[in-house]
Amino acid sequence: MQMFSARVLGDCLLPGNKNPDWLTFSGEDSLVTFHVPQLNGRKLTTALLCIVYSSSPNNVPSEGPIIKNLLTLNYTKTTPYIYDGDTLASLRDEEWQKVISNLEAGDKVQIVVVARLGITVKKTAVYLIYCEPVD
């Protein structure tokens, strides 16, 4: 099994369990559903998307994106965002910030990853990153 971790803008390192500024939500297979928590004195600044996937020995990913499509649904506000794999590879920070800025405490959100043919998504995780507390 291989692991691919990426912020929508590129590669990332995952935090250890000791970092209190990260909240993790995970789901089996290719989707994760969560409610955005309220953290007093902190603002959601960005999110990282990570997947664990597998492929057969005959279909090892080489060039190109692993993710074919990414769907982000905010059920509370009924706002969908859909990105194709090519868009994901070049998604500008401003566009991703539009998605993040649309999230508020209490929102029910679902992220669905569609991998390219021959890739099986085993687990999907979202890391919500908050700013330092304001005194």
Tab-separated table of N, CA and C in Angstrom:
chain	number	residue	atom	x	y	z
A	1	MET	N	0.839	-1.165	0.000
A	1	MET	CA	0.000	0.000	0.000
A	1	MET	C	0.889	1.234	0.000
A	2	GLN	N	0.527	2.224	-0.809
A	2	GLN	CA	1.268	3.465	-0.882
A	2	GLN	C	0.457	4.558	-0.211
A	3	MET	N	1.142	5.589	0.226
A	3	MET	CA	0.436	6.722	0.831
A	3	MET	C	0.750	7.978	0.062
A	4	PHE	N	-0.269	8.739	-0.226
A	4	PHE	CA	-0.139	10.013	-0.908
A	4	PHE	C	-0.708	11.071	0.024
A	5	SER	N	0.055	12.083	0.300
A	5	SER	CA	-0.466	13.157	1.137
A	5	SER	C	-0.281	14.460	0.398
A	6	ALA	N	-1.322	15.260	0.345
A	6	ALA	CA	-1.207	16.515	-0.373
A	6	ALA	C	-2.147	17.562	0.169
A	7	ARG	N	-1.644	18.756	0.293
A	7	ARG	CA	-2.520	19.899	0.443
A	7	ARG	C	-3.024	20.124	-0.957
A	8	VAL	N	-4.130	20.694	-1.126
A	8	VAL	CA	-4.654	20.848	-2.472
A	8	VAL	C	-3.645	21.551	-3.373
A	9	LEU	N	-2.721	22.296	-2.783
A	9	LEU	CA	-1.709	22.991	-3.569
A	9	LEU	C	-0.445	22.181	-3.813
A	10	GLY	N	-0.229	21.106	-3.083
A	10	GLY	CA	1.005	20.349	-3.273
A	10	GLY	C	1.271	19.424	-2.113
A	11	ASP	N	2.488	18.920	-2.039
A	11	ASP	CA	2.838	17.960	-0.994
A	11	ASP	C	2.889	18.611	0.378
A	12	CYS	N	2.677	17.792	1.393
A	12	CYS	CA	2.729	18.306	2.762
A	12	CYS	C	3.295	17.241	3.674
A	13	LEU	N	3.697	17.648	4.844
A	13	LEU	CA	4.087	16.728	5.892
A	13	LEU	C	2.957	16.687	6.907
A	14	LEU	N	2.640	15.522	7.389
A	14	LEU	CA	1.562	15.397	8.354
A	14	LEU	C	2.085	15.688	9.746
A	15	PRO	N	1.251	16.290	10.579
A	15	PRO	CA	1.704	16.647	11.921
A	15	PRO	C	1.709	15.460	12.851
A	16	GLY	N	2.450	15.590	13.930
A	16	GLY	CA	2.381	14.601	14.999
A	16	GLY	C	1.135	14.842	15.826
A	17	ASN	N	0.841	13.953	16.737
A	17	ASN	CA	-0.354	14.072	17.564
A	17	ASN	C	-0.263	15.198	18.584
A	18	LYS	N	0.894	15.820	18.731
A	18	LYS	CA	1.085	16.820	19.771
A	18	LYS	C	0.748	18.234	19.315
A	19	ASN	N	0.390	18.427	18.048
A	19	ASN	CA	0.126	19.760	17.538
A	19	ASN	C	-1.344	20.110	17.745
A	20	PRO	N	-1.679	21.022	18.682
A	20	PRO	CA	-3.073	21.328	18.989
A	20	PRO	C	-3.753	22.201	17.945
A	21	ASP	N	-3.014	22.728	16.965
A	21	ASP	CA	-3.610	23.600	15.968
A	21	ASP	C	-4.187	22.824	14.781
A	22	TRP	N	-4.186	21.492	14.857
A	22	TRP	CA	-4.714	20.662	13.787
A	22	TRP	C	-5.878	19.845	14.333
A	23	LEU	N	-6.942	19.775	13.563
A	23	LEU	CA	-8.050	18.883	13.877
A	23	LEU	C	-8.189	17.917	12.715
A	24	THR	N	-8.279	16.640	13.014
A	24	THR	CA	-8.296	15.627	11.973
A	24	THR	C	-9.649	14.943	11.903
A	25	PHE	N	-10.135	14.793	10.689
A	25	PHE	CA	-11.357	14.043	10.426
A	25	PHE	C	-11.022	13.034	9.341
A	26	SER	N	-11.429	11.789	9.541
A	26	SER	CA	-11.102	10.784	8.532
A	26	SER	C	-12.294	9.884	8.270
A	27	GLY	N	-12.265	9.276	7.112
A	27	GLY	CA	-13.311	8.356	6.719
A	27	GLY	C	-12.727	7.226	5.917
A	28	GLU	N	-13.407	6.118	5.961
A	28	GLU	CA	-12.975	4.975	5.166
A	28	GLU	C	-13.313	5.240	3.698
A	29	ASP	N	-12.572	4.644	2.848
A	29	ASP	CA	-12.766	4.774	1.404
A	29	ASP	C	-12.513	6.204	0.938
A	30	SER	N	-13.341	6.680	0.038
A	30	SER	CA	-13.033	7.930	-0.652
A	30	SER	C	-13.827	9.138	-0.159
A	31	LEU	N	-14.441	9.036	1.008
A	31	LEU	CA	-15.148	10.215	1.481
A	31	LEU	C	-14.991	10.411	2.973
A	32	VAL	N	-15.114	11.669	3.358
A	32	VAL	CA	-15.050	12.038	4.769
A	32	VAL	C	-16.128	13.092	5.000
A	33	THR	N	-16.875	12.916	6.091
A	33	THR	CA	-17.924	13.858	6.466
A	33	THR	C	-17.625	14.356	7.873
A	34	PHE	N	-17.774	15.659	8.092
A	34	PHE	CA	-17.469	16.220	9.404
A	34	PHE	C	-18.253	17.515	9.610
A	35	HIS	N	-18.372	17.922	10.864
A	35	HIS	CA	-18.910	19.227	11.227
A	35	HIS	C	-17.724	20.116	11.601
A	36	VAL	N	-17.713	21.325	11.079
A	36	VAL	CA	-16.640	22.267	11.392
A	36	VAL	C	-16.809	22.690	12.853
A	37	PRO	N	-15.795	22.469	13.684
A	37	PRO	CA	-15.924	22.805	15.104
A	37	PRO	C	-15.733	24.297	15.371
A	38	GLN	N	-16.253	24.723	16.493
A	38	GLN	CA	-16.041	26.093	16.976
A	38	GLN	C	-14.872	26.071	17.946
A	39	LEU	N	-13.837	26.818	17.654
A	39	LEU	CA	-12.703	26.947	18.558
A	39	LEU	C	-12.601	28.410	18.949
A	40	ASN	N	-12.965	28.716	20.162
A	40	ASN	CA	-12.972	30.103	20.622
A	40	ASN	C	-11.588	30.729	20.486
A	41	GLY	N	-11.553	31.912	19.876
A	41	GLY	CA	-10.305	32.639	19.724
A	41	GLY	C	-9.445	32.172	18.575
A	42	ARG	N	-9.911	31.222	17.784
A	42	ARG	CA	-9.126	30.718	16.655
A	42	ARG	C	-9.947	30.790	15.376
A	43	LYS	N	-9.256	30.998	14.271
A	43	LYS	CA	-9.897	31.074	12.970
A	43	LYS	C	-9.331	29.976	12.068
A	44	LEU	N	-10.215	29.321	11.332
A	44	LEU	CA	-9.793	28.316	10.365
A	44	LEU	C	-9.005	29.013	9.260
A	45	THR	N	-7.761	28.570	9.040
A	45	THR	CA	-6.920	29.230	8.040
A	45	THR	C	-6.767	28.417	6.763
A	46	THR	N	-6.711	27.107	6.867
A	46	THR	CA	-6.608	26.269	5.678
A	46	THR	C	-6.939	24.820	6.047
A	47	ALA	N	-6.889	23.953	5.066
A	47	ALA	CA	-7.144	22.534	5.287
A	47	ALA	C	-6.226	21.723	4.388
A	48	LEU	N	-5.828	20.569	4.873
A	48	LEU	CA	-5.023	19.630	4.089
A	48	LEU	C	-5.873	18.413	3.790
A	49	LEU	N	-5.743	17.896	2.600
A	49	LEU	CA	-6.441	16.682	2.199
A	49	LEU	C	-5.401	15.596	2.001
A	50	CYS	N	-5.588	14.461	2.640
A	50	CYS	CA	-4.660	13.339	2.500
A	50	CYS	C	-5.451	12.080	2.208
A	51	ILE	N	-4.893	11.241	1.362
A	51	ILE	CA	-5.536	9.961	1.072
A	51	ILE	C	-4.518	8.839	1.205
A	52	VAL	N	-5.034	7.669	1.574
A	52	VAL	CA	-4.263	6.427	1.540
A	52	VAL	C	-4.882	5.617	0.418
A	53	TYR	N	-4.054	5.164	-0.494
A	53	TYR	CA	-4.585	4.437	-1.646
A	53	TYR	C	-3.722	3.229	-1.960
A	54	SER	N	-4.261	2.359	-2.795
A	54	SER	CA	-3.494	1.212	-3.270
A	54	SER	C	-3.712	1.076	-4.770
A	55	SER	N	-2.777	0.392	-5.384
A	55	SER	CA	-2.880	0.086	-6.810
A	55	SER	C	-2.276	-1.289	-7.029
A	56	SER	N	-2.637	-1.901	-8.118
A	56	SER	CA	-2.078	-3.220	-8.416
A	56	SER	C	-0.652	-3.052	-8.933
A	57	PRO	N	0.179	-4.094	-8.819
A	57	PRO	CA	1.558	-3.999	-9.326
A	57	PRO	C	1.616	-3.645	-10.808
A	58	ASN	N	0.564	-4.002	-11.554
A	58	ASN	CA	0.531	-3.702	-12.988
A	58	ASN	C	0.064	-2.277	-13.273
A	59	ASN	N	-0.438	-1.597	-12.243
A	59	ASN	CA	-0.976	-0.263	-12.461
A	59	ASN	C	-0.433	0.710	-11.413
A	60	VAL	N	0.872	0.811	-11.324
A	60	VAL	CA	1.503	1.724	-10.381
A	60	VAL	C	1.427	3.135	-10.955
A	61	PRO	N	0.920	4.098	-10.173
A	61	PRO	CA	0.810	5.465	-10.684
A	61	PRO	C	2.174	6.040	-11.036
A	62	SER	N	2.228	6.715	-12.157
A	62	SER	CA	3.478	7.371	-12.539
A	62	SER	C	3.206	8.869	-12.648
A	63	GLU	N	3.187	9.380	-13.818
A	63	GLU	CA	2.923	10.797	-14.026
A	63	GLU	C	1.429	11.080	-13.909
A	64	GLY	N	1.132	12.313	-13.577
A	64	GLY	CA	-0.257	12.743	-13.521
A	64	GLY	C	-0.842	12.606	-12.132
A	65	PRO	N	-1.977	13.230	-11.926
A	65	PRO	CA	-2.596	13.220	-10.601
A	65	PRO	C	-3.228	11.877	-10.254
A	66	ILE	N	-3.182	11.529	-8.970
A	66	ILE	CA	-3.862	10.337	-8.465
A	66	ILE	C	-5.358	10.600	-8.419
A	67	ILE	N	-5.702	11.834	-8.032
A	67	ILE	CA	-7.104	12.213	-7.893
A	67	ILE	C	-7.642	12.682	-9.238
A	68	LYS	N	-8.741	12.059	-9.660
A	68	LYS	CA	-9.398	12.457	-10.900
A	68	LYS	C	-10.324	13.642	-10.652
A	69	ASN	N	-11.110	13.572	-9.574
A	69	ASN	CA	-12.023	14.653	-9.199
A	69	ASN	C	-12.075	14.791	-7.691
A	70	LEU	N	-12.385	15.988	-7.245
A	70	LEU	CA	-12.587	16.265	-5.825
A	70	LEU	C	-13.868	17.067	-5.705
A	71	LEU	N	-14.769	16.580	-4.859
A	71	LEU	CA	-16.042	17.251	-4.637
A	71	LEU	C	-16.115	17.653	-3.177
A	72	THR	N	-16.353	18.929	-2.928
A	72	THR	CA	-16.518	19.442	-1.573
A	72	THR	C	-17.940	19.973	-1.453
A	73	LEU	N	-18.709	19.375	-0.541
A	73	LEU	CA	-20.102	19.773	-0.329
A	73	LEU	C	-20.267	20.383	1.053
A	74	ASN	N	-20.808	21.574	1.107
A	74	ASN	CA	-21.186	22.173	2.376
A	74	ASN	C	-22.701	22.008	2.461
A	75	TYR	N	-23.158	20.997	3.211
A	75	TYR	CA	-24.588	20.702	3.305
A	75	TYR	C	-25.348	21.817	4.009
A	76	THR	N	-24.714	22.487	4.937
A	76	THR	CA	-25.379	23.540	5.686
A	76	THR	C	-25.728	24.719	4.783
A	77	LYS	N	-24.812	25.069	3.897
A	77	LYS	CA	-25.019	26.216	3.007
A	77	LYS	C	-25.395	25.805	1.593
A	78	THR	N	-25.491	24.512	1.355
A	78	THR	CA	-25.785	23.954	0.032
A	78	THR	C	-24.878	24.529	-1.056
A	79	THR	N	-23.572	24.527	-0.770
A	79	THR	CA	-22.603	25.008	-1.754
A	79	THR	C	-21.641	23.891	-2.132
A	80	PRO	N	-21.694	23.452	-3.398
A	80	PRO	CA	-20.733	22.445	-3.869
A	80	PRO	C	-19.551	23.104	-4.582
A	81	TYR	N	-18.384	22.486	-4.457
A	81	TYR	CA	-17.205	22.866	-5.221
A	81	TYR	C	-16.685	21.589	-5.863
A	82	ILE	N	-16.477	21.634	-7.176
A	82	ILE	CA	-15.993	20.463	-7.907
A	82	ILE	C	-14.705	20.851	-8.627
A	83	TYR	N	-13.681	20.018	-8.447
A	83	TYR	CA	-12.406	20.225	-9.123
A	83	TYR	C	-12.018	18.952	-9.839
A	84	ASP	N	-11.486	19.092	-11.059
A	84	ASP	CA	-10.941	17.909	-11.712
A	84	ASP	C	-9.466	17.803	-11.384
A	85	GLY	N	-8.890	16.650	-11.652
A	85	GLY	CA	-7.494	16.389	-11.286
A	85	GLY	C	-6.515	17.395	-11.838
A	86	ASP	N	-6.726	17.832	-13.064
A	86	ASP	CA	-5.821	18.815	-13.650
A	86	ASP	C	-5.928	20.147	-12.924
A	87	THR	N	-7.137	20.514	-12.540
A	87	THR	CA	-7.335	21.752	-11.788
A	87	THR	C	-6.680	21.644	-10.420
A	88	LEU	N	-6.793	20.481	-9.790
A	88	LEU	CA	-6.209	20.291	-8.461
A	88	LEU	C	-4.716	20.532	-8.473
A	89	ALA	N	-4.066	20.065	-9.502
A	89	ALA	CA	-2.609	20.205	-9.578
A	89	ALA	C	-2.194	21.669	-9.645
A	90	SER	N	-3.063	22.513	-10.157
A	90	SER	CA	-2.697	23.926	-10.295
A	90	SER	C	-3.662	24.842	-9.552
A	91	LEU	N	-4.410	24.294	-8.610
A	91	LEU	CA	-5.382	25.093	-7.863
A	91	LEU	C	-4.674	26.213	-7.120
A	92	ARG	N	-5.075	27.409	-7.417
A	92	ARG	CA	-4.453	28.570	-6.782
A	92	ARG	C	-4.932	28.705	-5.347
A	93	ASP	N	-4.070	29.244	-4.520
A	93	ASP	CA	-4.380	29.432	-3.110
A	93	ASP	C	-5.647	30.253	-2.920
A	94	GLU	N	-5.877	31.249	-3.783
A	94	GLU	CA	-7.064	32.086	-3.648
A	94	GLU	C	-8.342	31.265	-3.813
A	95	GLU	N	-8.337	30.325	-4.763
A	95	GLU	CA	-9.520	29.490	-4.981
A	95	GLU	C	-9.774	28.585	-3.784
A	96	TRP	N	-8.720	27.967	-3.256
A	96	TRP	CA	-8.879	27.090	-2.099
A	96	TRP	C	-9.344	27.903	-0.897
A	97	GLN	N	-8.857	29.139	-0.768
A	97	GLN	CA	-9.284	29.990	0.340
A	97	GLN	C	-10.763	30.346	0.242
A	98	LYS	N	-11.318	30.390	-0.976
A	98	LYS	CA	-12.763	30.604	-1.133
A	98	LYS	C	-13.535	29.459	-0.480
A	99	VAL	N	-13.061	28.246	-0.692
A	99	VAL	CA	-13.713	27.079	-0.086
A	99	VAL	C	-13.606	27.168	1.430
A	100	ILE	N	-12.402	27.448	1.939
A	100	ILE	CA	-12.170	27.523	3.387
A	100	ILE	C	-12.968	28.659	4.007
A	101	SER	N	-12.982	29.816	3.353
A	101	SER	CA	-13.680	30.966	3.926
A	101	SER	C	-15.188	30.758	3.961
A	102	ASN	N	-15.694	29.819	3.189
A	102	ASN	CA	-17.122	29.502	3.181
A	102	ASN	C	-17.500	28.567	4.331
A	103	LEU	N	-16.501	28.047	5.051
A	103	LEU	CA	-16.768	27.128	6.154
A	103	LEU	C	-16.879	27.888	7.465
A	104	GLU	N	-17.924	27.593	8.211
A	104	GLU	CA	-18.133	28.208	9.514
A	104	GLU	C	-18.431	27.129	10.533
A	105	ALA	N	-18.240	27.466	11.781
A	105	ALA	CA	-18.513	26.518	12.868
A	105	ALA	C	-19.931	25.968	12.734
A	106	GLY	N	-20.051	24.664	12.855
A	106	GLY	CA	-21.337	24.000	12.762
A	106	GLY	C	-21.692	23.496	11.379
A	107	ASP	N	-20.987	23.962	10.344
A	107	ASP	CA	-21.283	23.503	8.989
A	107	ASP	C	-21.007	22.009	8.857
A	108	LYS	N	-21.919	21.311	8.183
A	108	LYS	CA	-21.706	19.899	7.867
A	108	LYS	C	-21.088	19.843	6.470
A	109	VAL	N	-19.908	19.229	6.383
A	109	VAL	CA	-19.144	19.207	5.144
A	109	VAL	C	-18.818	17.764	4.769
A	110	GLN	N	-18.861	17.491	3.479
A	110	GLN	CA	-18.443	16.184	2.979
A	110	GLN	C	-17.474	16.417	1.828
A	111	ILE	N	-16.370	15.673	1.865
A	111	ILE	CA	-15.387	15.720	0.782
A	111	ILE	C	-15.326	14.334	0.162
A	112	VAL	N	-15.467	14.284	-1.154
A	112	VAL	CA	-15.452	13.019	-1.892
A	112	VAL	C	-14.296	13.058	-2.885
A	113	VAL	N	-13.457	12.038	-2.821
A	113	VAL	CA	-12.314	11.908	-3.720
A	113	VAL	C	-12.632	10.833	-4.748
A	114	VAL	N	-12.464	11.169	-6.017
A	114	VAL	CA	-12.601	10.189	-7.088
A	114	VAL	C	-11.214	9.982	-7.668
A	115	ALA	N	-10.674	8.782	-7.465
A	115	ALA	CA	-9.324	8.477	-7.956
A	115	ALA	C	-9.390	8.026	-9.408
A	116	ARG	N	-8.253	8.138	-10.069
A	116	ARG	CA	-8.224	7.701	-11.462
A	116	ARG	C	-8.308	6.176	-11.543
A	117	LEU	N	-8.585	5.670	-12.702
A	117	LEU	CA	-8.786	4.238	-12.935
A	117	LEU	C	-7.574	3.437	-12.454
A	118	GLY	N	-7.825	2.348	-11.727
A	118	GLY	CA	-6.769	1.480	-11.229
A	118	GLY	C	-6.290	1.819	-9.827
A	119	ILE	N	-6.782	2.909	-9.260
A	119	ILE	CA	-6.411	3.342	-7.914
A	119	ILE	C	-7.603	3.098	-6.990
A	120	THR	N	-7.349	2.486	-5.839
A	120	THR	CA	-8.392	2.278	-4.841
A	120	THR	C	-8.078	3.131	-3.625
A	121	VAL	N	-8.983	4.043	-3.297
A	121	VAL	CA	-8.795	4.903	-2.126
A	121	VAL	C	-9.231	4.107	-0.905
A	122	LYS	N	-8.322	3.963	0.052
A	122	LYS	CA	-8.573	3.194	1.272
A	122	LYS	C	-9.069	4.074	2.416
A	123	LYS	N	-8.553	5.300	2.478
A	123	LYS	CA	-8.902	6.204	3.569
A	123	LYS	C	-8.699	7.638	3.096
A	124	THR	N	-9.571	8.524	3.573
A	124	THR	CA	-9.471	9.947	3.261
A	124	THR	C	-9.445	10.708	4.568
A	125	ALA	N	-8.561	11.675	4.677
A	125	ALA	CA	-8.466	12.481	5.896
A	125	ALA	C	-8.381	13.954	5.530
A	126	VAL	N	-8.985	14.765	6.386
A	126	VAL	CA	-8.918	16.215	6.251
A	126	VAL	C	-8.349	16.762	7.545
A	127	TYR	N	-7.350	17.604	7.416
A	127	TYR	CA	-6.736	18.267	8.559
A	127	TYR	C	-7.137	19.735	8.495
A	128	LEU	N	-7.901	20.188	9.481
A	128	LEU	CA	-8.267	21.600	9.558
A	128	LEU	C	-7.202	22.316	10.371
A	129	ILE	N	-6.694	23.406	9.838
A	129	ILE	CA	-5.609	24.137	10.484
A	129	ILE	C	-6.139	25.493	10.926
A	130	TYR	N	-5.970	25.762	12.201
A	130	TYR	CA	-6.448	27.006	12.803
A	130	TYR	C	-5.276	27.893	13.171
A	131	CYS	N	-5.520	29.202	13.184
A	131	CYS	CA	-4.484	30.147	13.597
A	131	CYS	C	-4.282	30.074	15.109
A	132	GLU	N	-3.217	30.698	15.534
A	132	GLU	CA	-2.933	30.773	16.973
A	132	GLU	C	-4.056	31.512	17.678
A	133	PRO	N	-4.310	31.189	18.954
A	133	PRO	CA	-5.360	31.891	19.687
A	133	PRO	C	-5.056	33.383	19.819
A	134	VAL	N	-6.117	34.166	19.723
A	134	VAL	CA	-5.986	35.608	19.884
A	134	VAL	C	-6.205	35.939	21.350
A	135	ASP	N	-5.289	36.686	21.942
A	135	ASP	CA	-5.409	37.052	23.367
A	135	ASP	C	-6.436	38.161	23.573
